[in-house]
Short mmCIF file of C-alpha atoms and ligand atoms in Angstrom, two decimals:
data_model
loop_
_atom_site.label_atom_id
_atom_site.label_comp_id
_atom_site.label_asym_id
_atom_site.label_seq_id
_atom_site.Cartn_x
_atom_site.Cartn_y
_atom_site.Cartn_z
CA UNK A 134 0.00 0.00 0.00
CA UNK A 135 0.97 3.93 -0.78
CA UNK A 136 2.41 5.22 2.67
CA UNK A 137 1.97 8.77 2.55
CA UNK A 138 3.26 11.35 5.18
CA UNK A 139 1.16 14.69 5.74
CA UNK A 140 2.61 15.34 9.25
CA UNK A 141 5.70 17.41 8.70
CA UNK A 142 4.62 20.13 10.97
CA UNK A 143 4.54 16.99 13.92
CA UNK A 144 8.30 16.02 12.94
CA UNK A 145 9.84 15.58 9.85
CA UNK A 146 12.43 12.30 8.91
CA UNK A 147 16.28 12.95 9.18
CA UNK A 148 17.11 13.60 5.95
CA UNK A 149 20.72 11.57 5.12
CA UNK A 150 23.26 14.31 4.74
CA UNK A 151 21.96 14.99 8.40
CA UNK A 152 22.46 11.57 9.47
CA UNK A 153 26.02 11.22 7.45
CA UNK A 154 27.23 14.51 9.44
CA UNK A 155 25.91 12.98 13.15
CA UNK A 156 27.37 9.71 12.35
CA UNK A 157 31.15 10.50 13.88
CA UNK A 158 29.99 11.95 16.94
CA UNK A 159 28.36 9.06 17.55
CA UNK A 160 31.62 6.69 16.95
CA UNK A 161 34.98 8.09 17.12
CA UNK A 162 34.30 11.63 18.38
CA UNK A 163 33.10 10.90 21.56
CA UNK A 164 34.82 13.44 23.51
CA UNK A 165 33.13 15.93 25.76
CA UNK A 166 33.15 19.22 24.32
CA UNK A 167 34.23 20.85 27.92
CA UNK A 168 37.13 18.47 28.04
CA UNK A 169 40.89 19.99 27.19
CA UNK A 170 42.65 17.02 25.37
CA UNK A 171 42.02 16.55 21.32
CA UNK A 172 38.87 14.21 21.65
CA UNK A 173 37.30 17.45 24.00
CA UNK A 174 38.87 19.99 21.38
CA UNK A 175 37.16 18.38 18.68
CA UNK A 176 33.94 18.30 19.63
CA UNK A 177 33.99 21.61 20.89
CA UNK A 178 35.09 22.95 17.20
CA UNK A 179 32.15 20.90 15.93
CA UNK A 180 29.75 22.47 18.89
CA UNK A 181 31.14 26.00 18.13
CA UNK A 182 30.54 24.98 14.29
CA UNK A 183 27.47 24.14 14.38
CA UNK A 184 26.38 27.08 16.58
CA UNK A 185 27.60 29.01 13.61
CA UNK A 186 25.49 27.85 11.00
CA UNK A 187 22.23 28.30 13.45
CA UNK A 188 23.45 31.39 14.40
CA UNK A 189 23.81 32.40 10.08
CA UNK A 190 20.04 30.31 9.14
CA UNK A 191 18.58 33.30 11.26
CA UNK A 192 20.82 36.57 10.88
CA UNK A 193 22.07 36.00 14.45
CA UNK A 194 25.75 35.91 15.88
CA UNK A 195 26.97 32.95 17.34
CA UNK A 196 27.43 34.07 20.81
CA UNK A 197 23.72 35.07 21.01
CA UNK A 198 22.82 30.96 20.18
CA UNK A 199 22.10 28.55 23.29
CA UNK A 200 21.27 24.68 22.68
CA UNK A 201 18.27 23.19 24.12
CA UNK A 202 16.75 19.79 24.18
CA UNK A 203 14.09 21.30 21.74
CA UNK A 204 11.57 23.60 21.53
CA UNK A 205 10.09 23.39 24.40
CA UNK A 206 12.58 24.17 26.37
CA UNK A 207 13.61 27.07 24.05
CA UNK A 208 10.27 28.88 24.63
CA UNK A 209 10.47 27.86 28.49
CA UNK A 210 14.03 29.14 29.01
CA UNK A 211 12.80 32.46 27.01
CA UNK A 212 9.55 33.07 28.85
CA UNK A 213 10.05 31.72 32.44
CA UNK A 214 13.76 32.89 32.23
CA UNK A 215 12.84 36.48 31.43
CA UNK A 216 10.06 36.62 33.65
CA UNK A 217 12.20 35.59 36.66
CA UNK A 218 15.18 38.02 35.53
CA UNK A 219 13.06 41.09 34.95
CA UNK A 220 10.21 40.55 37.66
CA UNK A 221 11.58 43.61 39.95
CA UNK A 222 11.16 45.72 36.77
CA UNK A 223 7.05 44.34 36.29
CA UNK A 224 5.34 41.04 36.61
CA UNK A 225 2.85 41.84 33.39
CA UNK A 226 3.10 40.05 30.26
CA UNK A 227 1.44 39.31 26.89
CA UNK A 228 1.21 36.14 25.34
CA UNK A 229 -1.05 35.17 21.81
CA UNK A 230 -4.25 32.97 22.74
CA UNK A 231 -2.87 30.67 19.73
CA UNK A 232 0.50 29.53 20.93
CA UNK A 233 1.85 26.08 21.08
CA UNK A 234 1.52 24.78 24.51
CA UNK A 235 5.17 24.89 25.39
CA UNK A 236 4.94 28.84 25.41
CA UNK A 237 1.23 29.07 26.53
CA UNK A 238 1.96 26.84 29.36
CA UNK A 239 4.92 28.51 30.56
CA UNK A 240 2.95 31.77 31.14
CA UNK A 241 0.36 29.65 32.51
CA UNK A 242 2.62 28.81 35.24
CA UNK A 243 3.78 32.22 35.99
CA UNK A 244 0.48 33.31 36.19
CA UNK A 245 0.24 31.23 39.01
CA UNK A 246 3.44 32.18 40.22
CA UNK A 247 1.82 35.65 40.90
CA UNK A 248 2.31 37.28 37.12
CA UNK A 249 -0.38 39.02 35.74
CA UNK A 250 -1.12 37.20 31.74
CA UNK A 251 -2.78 38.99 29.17
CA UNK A 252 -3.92 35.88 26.34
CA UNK A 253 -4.47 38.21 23.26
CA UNK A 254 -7.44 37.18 20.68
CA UNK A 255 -7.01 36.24 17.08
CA UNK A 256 -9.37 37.05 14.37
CA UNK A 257 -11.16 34.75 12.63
CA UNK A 258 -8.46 34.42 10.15
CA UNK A 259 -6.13 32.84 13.40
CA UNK A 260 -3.94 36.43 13.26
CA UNK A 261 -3.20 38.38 15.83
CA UNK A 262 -3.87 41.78 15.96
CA UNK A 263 -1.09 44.46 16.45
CA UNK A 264 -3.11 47.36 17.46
CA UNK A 265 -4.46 44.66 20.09
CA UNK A 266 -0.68 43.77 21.37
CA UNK A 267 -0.90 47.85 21.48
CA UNK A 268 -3.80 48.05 23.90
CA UNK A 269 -2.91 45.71 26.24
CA UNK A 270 0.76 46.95 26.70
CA UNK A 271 0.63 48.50 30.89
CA UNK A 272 3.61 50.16 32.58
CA UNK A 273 4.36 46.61 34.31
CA UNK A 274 5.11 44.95 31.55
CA UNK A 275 7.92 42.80 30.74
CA UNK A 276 7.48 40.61 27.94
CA UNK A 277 5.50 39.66 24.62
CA UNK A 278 5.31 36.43 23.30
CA UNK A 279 3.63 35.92 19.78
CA UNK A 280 4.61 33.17 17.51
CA UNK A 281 5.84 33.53 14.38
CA UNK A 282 3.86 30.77 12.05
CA UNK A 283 1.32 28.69 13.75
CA UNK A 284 1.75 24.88 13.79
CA UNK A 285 -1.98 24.39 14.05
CA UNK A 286 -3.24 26.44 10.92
CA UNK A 287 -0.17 27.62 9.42
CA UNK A 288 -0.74 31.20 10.11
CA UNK A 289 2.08 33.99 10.01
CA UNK A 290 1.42 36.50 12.41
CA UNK A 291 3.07 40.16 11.76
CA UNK A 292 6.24 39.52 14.04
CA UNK A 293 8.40 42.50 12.65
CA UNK A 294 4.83 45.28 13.46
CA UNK A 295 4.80 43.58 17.39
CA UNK A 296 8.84 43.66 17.44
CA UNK A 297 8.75 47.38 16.70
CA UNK A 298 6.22 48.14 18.68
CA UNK A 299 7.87 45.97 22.10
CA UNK A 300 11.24 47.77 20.74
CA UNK A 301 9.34 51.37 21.48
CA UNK A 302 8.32 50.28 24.74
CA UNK A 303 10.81 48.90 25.90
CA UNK A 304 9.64 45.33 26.23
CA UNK A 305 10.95 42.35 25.76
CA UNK A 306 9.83 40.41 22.60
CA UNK A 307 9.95 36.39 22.24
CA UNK A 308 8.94 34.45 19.13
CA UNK A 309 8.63 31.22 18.51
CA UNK A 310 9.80 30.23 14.84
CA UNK A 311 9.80 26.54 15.42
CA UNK A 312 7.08 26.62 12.27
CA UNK A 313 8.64 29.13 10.41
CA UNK A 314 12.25 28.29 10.15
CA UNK A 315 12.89 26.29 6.31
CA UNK A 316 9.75 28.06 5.08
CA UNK A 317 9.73 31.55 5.61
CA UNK A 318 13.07 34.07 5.69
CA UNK A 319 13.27 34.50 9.78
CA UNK A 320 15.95 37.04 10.90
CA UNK A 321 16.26 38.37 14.32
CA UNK A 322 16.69 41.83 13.12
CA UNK A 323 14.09 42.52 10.56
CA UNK A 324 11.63 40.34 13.55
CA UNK A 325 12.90 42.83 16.16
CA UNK A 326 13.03 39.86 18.73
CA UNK A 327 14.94 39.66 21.13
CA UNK A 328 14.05 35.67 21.83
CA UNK A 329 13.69 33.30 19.29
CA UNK A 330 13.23 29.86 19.73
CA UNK A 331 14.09 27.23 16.98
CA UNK A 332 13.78 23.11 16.77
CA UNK A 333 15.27 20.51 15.23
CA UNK A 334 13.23 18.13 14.39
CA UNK A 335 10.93 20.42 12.40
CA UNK A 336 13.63 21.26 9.40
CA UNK A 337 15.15 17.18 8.57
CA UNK A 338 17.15 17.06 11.74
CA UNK A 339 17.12 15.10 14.68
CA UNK A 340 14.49 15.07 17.46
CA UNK A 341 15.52 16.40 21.15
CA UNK A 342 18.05 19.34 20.32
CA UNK A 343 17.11 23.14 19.21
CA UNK A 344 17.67 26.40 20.77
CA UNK A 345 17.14 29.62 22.17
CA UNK A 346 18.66 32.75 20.25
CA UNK A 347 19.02 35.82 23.51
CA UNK A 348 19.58 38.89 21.70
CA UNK A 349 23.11 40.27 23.58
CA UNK A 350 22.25 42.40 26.77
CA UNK A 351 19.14 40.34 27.33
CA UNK A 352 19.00 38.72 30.72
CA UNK A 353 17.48 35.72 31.94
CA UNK A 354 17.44 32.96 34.68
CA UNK A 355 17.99 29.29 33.69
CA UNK A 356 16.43 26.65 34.36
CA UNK A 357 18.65 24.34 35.09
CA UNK A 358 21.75 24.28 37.46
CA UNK A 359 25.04 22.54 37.24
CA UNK A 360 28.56 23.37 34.73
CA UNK A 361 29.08 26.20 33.15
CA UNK A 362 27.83 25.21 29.57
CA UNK A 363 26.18 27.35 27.07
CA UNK A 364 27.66 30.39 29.43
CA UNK A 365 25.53 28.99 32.50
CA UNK A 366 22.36 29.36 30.41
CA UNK A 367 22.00 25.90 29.96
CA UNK A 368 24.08 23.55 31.95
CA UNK A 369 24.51 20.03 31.22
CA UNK A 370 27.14 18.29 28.92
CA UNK A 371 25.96 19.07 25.48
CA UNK A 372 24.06 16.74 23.06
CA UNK A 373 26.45 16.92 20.55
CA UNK A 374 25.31 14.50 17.54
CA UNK A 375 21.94 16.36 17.62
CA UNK A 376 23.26 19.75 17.62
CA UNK A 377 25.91 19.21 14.45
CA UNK A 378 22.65 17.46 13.18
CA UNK A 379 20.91 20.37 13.65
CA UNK A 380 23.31 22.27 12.12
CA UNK A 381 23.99 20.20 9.43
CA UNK A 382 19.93 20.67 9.06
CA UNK A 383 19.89 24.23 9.23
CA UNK A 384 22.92 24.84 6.84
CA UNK A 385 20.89 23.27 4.35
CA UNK A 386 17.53 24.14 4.51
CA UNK A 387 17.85 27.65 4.17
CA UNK A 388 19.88 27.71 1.15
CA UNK A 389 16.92 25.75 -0.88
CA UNK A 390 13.94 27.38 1.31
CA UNK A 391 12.64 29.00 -2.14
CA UNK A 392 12.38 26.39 -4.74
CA UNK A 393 10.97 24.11 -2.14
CA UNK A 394 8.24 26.51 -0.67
CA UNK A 395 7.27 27.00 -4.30
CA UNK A 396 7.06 22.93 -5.02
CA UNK A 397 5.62 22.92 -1.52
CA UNK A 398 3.03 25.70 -2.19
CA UNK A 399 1.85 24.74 -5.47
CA UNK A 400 0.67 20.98 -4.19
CA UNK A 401 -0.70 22.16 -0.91
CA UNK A 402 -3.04 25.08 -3.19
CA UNK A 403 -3.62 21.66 -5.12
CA UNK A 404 -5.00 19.77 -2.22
CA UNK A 405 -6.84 22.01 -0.84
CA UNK A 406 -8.68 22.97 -4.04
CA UNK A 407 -9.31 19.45 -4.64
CA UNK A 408 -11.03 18.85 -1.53
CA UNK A 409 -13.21 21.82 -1.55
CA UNK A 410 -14.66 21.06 -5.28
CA UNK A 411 -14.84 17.00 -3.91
CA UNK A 412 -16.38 17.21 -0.29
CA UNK A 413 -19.15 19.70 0.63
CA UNK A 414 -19.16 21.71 3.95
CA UNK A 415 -15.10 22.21 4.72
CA UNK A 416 -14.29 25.22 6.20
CA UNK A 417 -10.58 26.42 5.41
CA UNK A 418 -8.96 26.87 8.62
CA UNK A 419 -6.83 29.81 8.84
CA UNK A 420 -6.15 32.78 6.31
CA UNK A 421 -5.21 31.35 3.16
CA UNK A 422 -2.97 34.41 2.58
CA UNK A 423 -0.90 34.38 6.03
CA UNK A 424 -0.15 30.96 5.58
CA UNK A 425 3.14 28.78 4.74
CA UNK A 426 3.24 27.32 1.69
CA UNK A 427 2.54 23.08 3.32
CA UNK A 428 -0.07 23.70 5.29
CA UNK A 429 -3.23 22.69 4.83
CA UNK A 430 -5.74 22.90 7.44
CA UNK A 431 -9.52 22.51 7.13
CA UNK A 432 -12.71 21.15 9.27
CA UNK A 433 -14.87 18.59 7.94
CA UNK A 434 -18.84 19.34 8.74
CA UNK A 435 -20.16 16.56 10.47
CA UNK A 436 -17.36 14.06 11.07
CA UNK A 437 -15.02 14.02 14.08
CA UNK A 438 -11.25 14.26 13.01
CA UNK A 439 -10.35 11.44 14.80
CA UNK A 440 -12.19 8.87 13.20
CA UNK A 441 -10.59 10.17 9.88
CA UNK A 442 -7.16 9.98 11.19
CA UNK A 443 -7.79 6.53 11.82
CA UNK A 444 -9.65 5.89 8.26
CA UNK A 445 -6.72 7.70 6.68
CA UNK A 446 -4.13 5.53 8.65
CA UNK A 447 -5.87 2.72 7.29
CA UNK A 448 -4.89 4.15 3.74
CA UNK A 449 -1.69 4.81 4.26
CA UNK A 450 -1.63 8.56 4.93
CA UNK A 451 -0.40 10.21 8.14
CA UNK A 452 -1.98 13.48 8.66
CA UNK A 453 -3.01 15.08 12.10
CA UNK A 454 -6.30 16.55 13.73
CA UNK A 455 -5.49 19.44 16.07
CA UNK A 456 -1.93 19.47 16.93
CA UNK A 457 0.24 16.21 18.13
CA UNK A 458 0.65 17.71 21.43
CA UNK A 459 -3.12 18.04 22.10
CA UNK A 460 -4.13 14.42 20.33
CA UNK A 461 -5.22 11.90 22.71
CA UNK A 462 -7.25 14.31 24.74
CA UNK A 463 -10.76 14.68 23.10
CA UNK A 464 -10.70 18.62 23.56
CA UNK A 465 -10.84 20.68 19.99
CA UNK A 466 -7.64 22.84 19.63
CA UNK A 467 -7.37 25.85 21.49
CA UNK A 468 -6.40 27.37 19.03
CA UNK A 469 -9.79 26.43 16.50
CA UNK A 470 -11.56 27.81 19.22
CA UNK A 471 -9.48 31.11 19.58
CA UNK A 472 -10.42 31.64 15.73
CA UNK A 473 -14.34 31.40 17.06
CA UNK A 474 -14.60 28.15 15.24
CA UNK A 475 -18.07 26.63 16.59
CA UNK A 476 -16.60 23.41 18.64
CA UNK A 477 -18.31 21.02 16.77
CA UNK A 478 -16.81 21.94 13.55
CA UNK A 479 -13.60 22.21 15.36
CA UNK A 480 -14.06 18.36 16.39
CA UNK A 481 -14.30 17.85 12.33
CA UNK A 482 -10.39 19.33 12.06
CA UNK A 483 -7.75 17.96 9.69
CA UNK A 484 -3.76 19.56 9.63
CA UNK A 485 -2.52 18.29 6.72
CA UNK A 486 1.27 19.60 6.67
CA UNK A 487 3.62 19.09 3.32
CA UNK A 488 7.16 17.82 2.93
CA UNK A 489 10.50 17.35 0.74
CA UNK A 490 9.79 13.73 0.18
CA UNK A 491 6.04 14.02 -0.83
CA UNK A 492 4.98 14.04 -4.75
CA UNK A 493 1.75 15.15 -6.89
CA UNK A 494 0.79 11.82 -6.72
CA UNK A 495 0.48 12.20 -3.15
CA UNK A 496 -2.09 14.57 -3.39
CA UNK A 497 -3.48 12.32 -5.74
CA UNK A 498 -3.76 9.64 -3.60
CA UNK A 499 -5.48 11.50 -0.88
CA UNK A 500 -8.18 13.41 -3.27
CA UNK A 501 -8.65 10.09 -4.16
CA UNK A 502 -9.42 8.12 -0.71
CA UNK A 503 -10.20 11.42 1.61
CA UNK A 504 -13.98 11.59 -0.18
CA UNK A 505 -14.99 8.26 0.31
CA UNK A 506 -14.16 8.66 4.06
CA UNK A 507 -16.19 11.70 4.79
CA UNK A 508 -18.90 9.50 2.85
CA UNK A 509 -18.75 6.95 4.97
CA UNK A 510 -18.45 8.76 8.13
CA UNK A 511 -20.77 11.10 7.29
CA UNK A 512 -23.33 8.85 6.61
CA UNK A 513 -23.25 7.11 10.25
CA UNK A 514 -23.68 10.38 11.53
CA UNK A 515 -26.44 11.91 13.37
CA UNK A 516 -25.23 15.25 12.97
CA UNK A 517 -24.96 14.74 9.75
CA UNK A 518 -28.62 13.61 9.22
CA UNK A 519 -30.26 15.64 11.53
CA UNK A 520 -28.47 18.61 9.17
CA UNK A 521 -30.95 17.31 6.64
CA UNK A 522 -28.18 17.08 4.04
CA UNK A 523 -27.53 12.99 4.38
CA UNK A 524 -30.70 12.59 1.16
C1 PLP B 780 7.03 21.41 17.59
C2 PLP B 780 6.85 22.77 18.14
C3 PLP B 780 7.41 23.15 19.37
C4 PLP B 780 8.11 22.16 20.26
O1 PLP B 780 9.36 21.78 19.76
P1 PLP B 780 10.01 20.41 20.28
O2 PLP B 780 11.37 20.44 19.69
O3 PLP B 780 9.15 19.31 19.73
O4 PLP B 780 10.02 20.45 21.76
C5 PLP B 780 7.26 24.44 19.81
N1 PLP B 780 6.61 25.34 19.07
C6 PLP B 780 6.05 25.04 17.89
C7 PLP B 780 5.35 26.08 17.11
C8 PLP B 780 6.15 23.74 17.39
O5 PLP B 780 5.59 23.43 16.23
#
């Protein structure tokens, strides 16, 4: 049977010039990077190397770069850090209603650590709205968070306008680009951030390493305690085949970002298309102009995205409902719901996310088996039929 992934915005595969460049790390170049004989001195070159290329995928310097295990701990280090450095100066921040749960449950937890959290709206269109980031600015406070592309719906939300804007104020400014880095240009500078957090596993490279980019003079507390890697910012002996993975990862996506975000875009328009003119009653997800070029993201009327996943699975294509983190709870996505998306359609919700390895016969393949599916869901439903559309 066709097996065909639509989940690239869950993880992507390790693509093999990733794998080829982690493979000696693994083997001969053991040596701890904070060690001062050759086998340390190596892979300290190789650590320093690779925060390099990270450091040139996103107009950053290198000494502004700090490994994580991910990005989750990147946009836990950035908000919890800064909160605890700067909480004599205010304890007020922003946050977007529409953030991945790593960021929107770190300020959850400060909130009950005393903070005060404003959780800013979206329109229906899943953006966020600068002139709202504007009114909700007080005296007190000390940080903005607003993502940069959405992993849900694909969104891009107008980082460089809220950058500016914290830049006036005097605030600090965190975004996470987990979703945008490998399809969109993201550059600290023309962002304004002064926090951006970045992942692996989302651009070909391996799971469990990204990082944190801490524009100079920022100041935060870490999270962890122990040696004096990454400057004290995040102790712990280093996972080095992951990061020169990573940077292996990053040194190449960036380079072919274009061509593939046009391949990329010109399928996804495809697929979505296709499935409006086959199915009746899908509701686009998201603005289709804000949007990076693999995501498609829709609801299906009168069907639960779960039991398509599974019907899909059954076919041979991955694709998600919600987001990854959220699946295996039965709540719709925060973030649907943010967008005022009634929560039965948002239990109908399919993220279908694009990749290097997929083809047009992929989207083929699922124009051809998605229809039948809704069919046969649809027609055991009672939503469906007390709709009056199932004659
Ligand atoms: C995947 C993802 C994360 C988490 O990154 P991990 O490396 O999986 O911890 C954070 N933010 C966004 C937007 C993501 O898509």
């Amino acid at each position: 049977m066709r097996r065909v992934y639509l989940d690239h915005s869950a993880t992507t595969p390790v693509r093999p010039e990733v794998l080829e460049a982690m493979l000696p790390f693994l083997k001969d170049a053991y040596g701890n990077p904070s060690s001062i004989h050759s086998f340390g001195q190596e892979g300290k070159k190789a650590l320093e190397d690779s925060r390099e290329k990270i450091a040139a995928a996103i107009g950053a310097s290198s000494d502004e770069i700090v490994f994580t295990s991910g990005g989750t701990e990147a946009d836990n280090l950035a908000i919890t850090g800064t909160a605890r450095a700067y909480a004599r100066k205010g304890r007020h921040i922003i946050i977007s209603s529409i953030e991945h749960h790593a960021a929107l449950d770190s300020a959850k937890y400060l909130e009950k650590q005393g903070f005060q959290v404003t959780y800013l709206p979206v329109t229906g269109e899943g953006l966020v709205r600068v002139e709202d980031v504007a009114g909700a600015i007080r005296p007190e406070t000390i940080l903005i968070s607003v993502m940069h592309v959405n992993n849900e719906v694909g969104t891009v939300q107008p980082v460089a306008e809220i950058g500016r804007l914290a830049r006036e104020r005097g605030i600090i400014f965190h975004t996470d680009a987990v979703q945008s880095l490998g399809k969109l240009p993201v550059n600290v500078n023309e962002m304004q951030a002064d926090l951006v957090a970045v992942s692996s596993h989302k651009i070909y490279g391996p799971k469990g390493v990204g990082a944190l980019y801490i524009r100079r003079g920022v100041r935060l507390e870490p999270m962890f305690y122990g040696g004096g890697q990454e400057r004290k910012r995040r102790p712990g002996t280093e996972n080095l085949p992951g990061i020169v993975g990573f940077g292996r990862a990053a040194e190449l996506i960036v380079p072919e970002m274009e061509a593939e975000v046009t391949r990329l875009t010109a399928m996804r328009d495809r697929l979505l298309d296709g499935i409006v003119a086959r199915i009746d009653d899908i509701v686009i997800t998201g603005s289709r102009q804000h949007r990076v070029g693999n995501n498609a993201s829709f609801c299906v009327k009168y069907v639960e995205g779960e039991s398509m996943l599974l019907l899909l699975d059954m076919q041979g294509v991955a694709a998600s409902s919600g987001s990854a983190c959220t699946s295996g709870s039965l709540d719709p996505s925060h973030v649907l719901l943010a967008m005022g998306i009634p929560v039965e359609v948002a239990h109908g919700s399919l993220r279908m996310t694009l990749g290097r390895q997929n083809t047009e016969e992929d989207v083929d393949y699922v124009l051809e088996v998605l229809p039948p599916i809704v069919d046969r869901l649809r027609r055991m439903s009672p939503l469906y039929a007390a709709s009056g559309r199932g004659k």
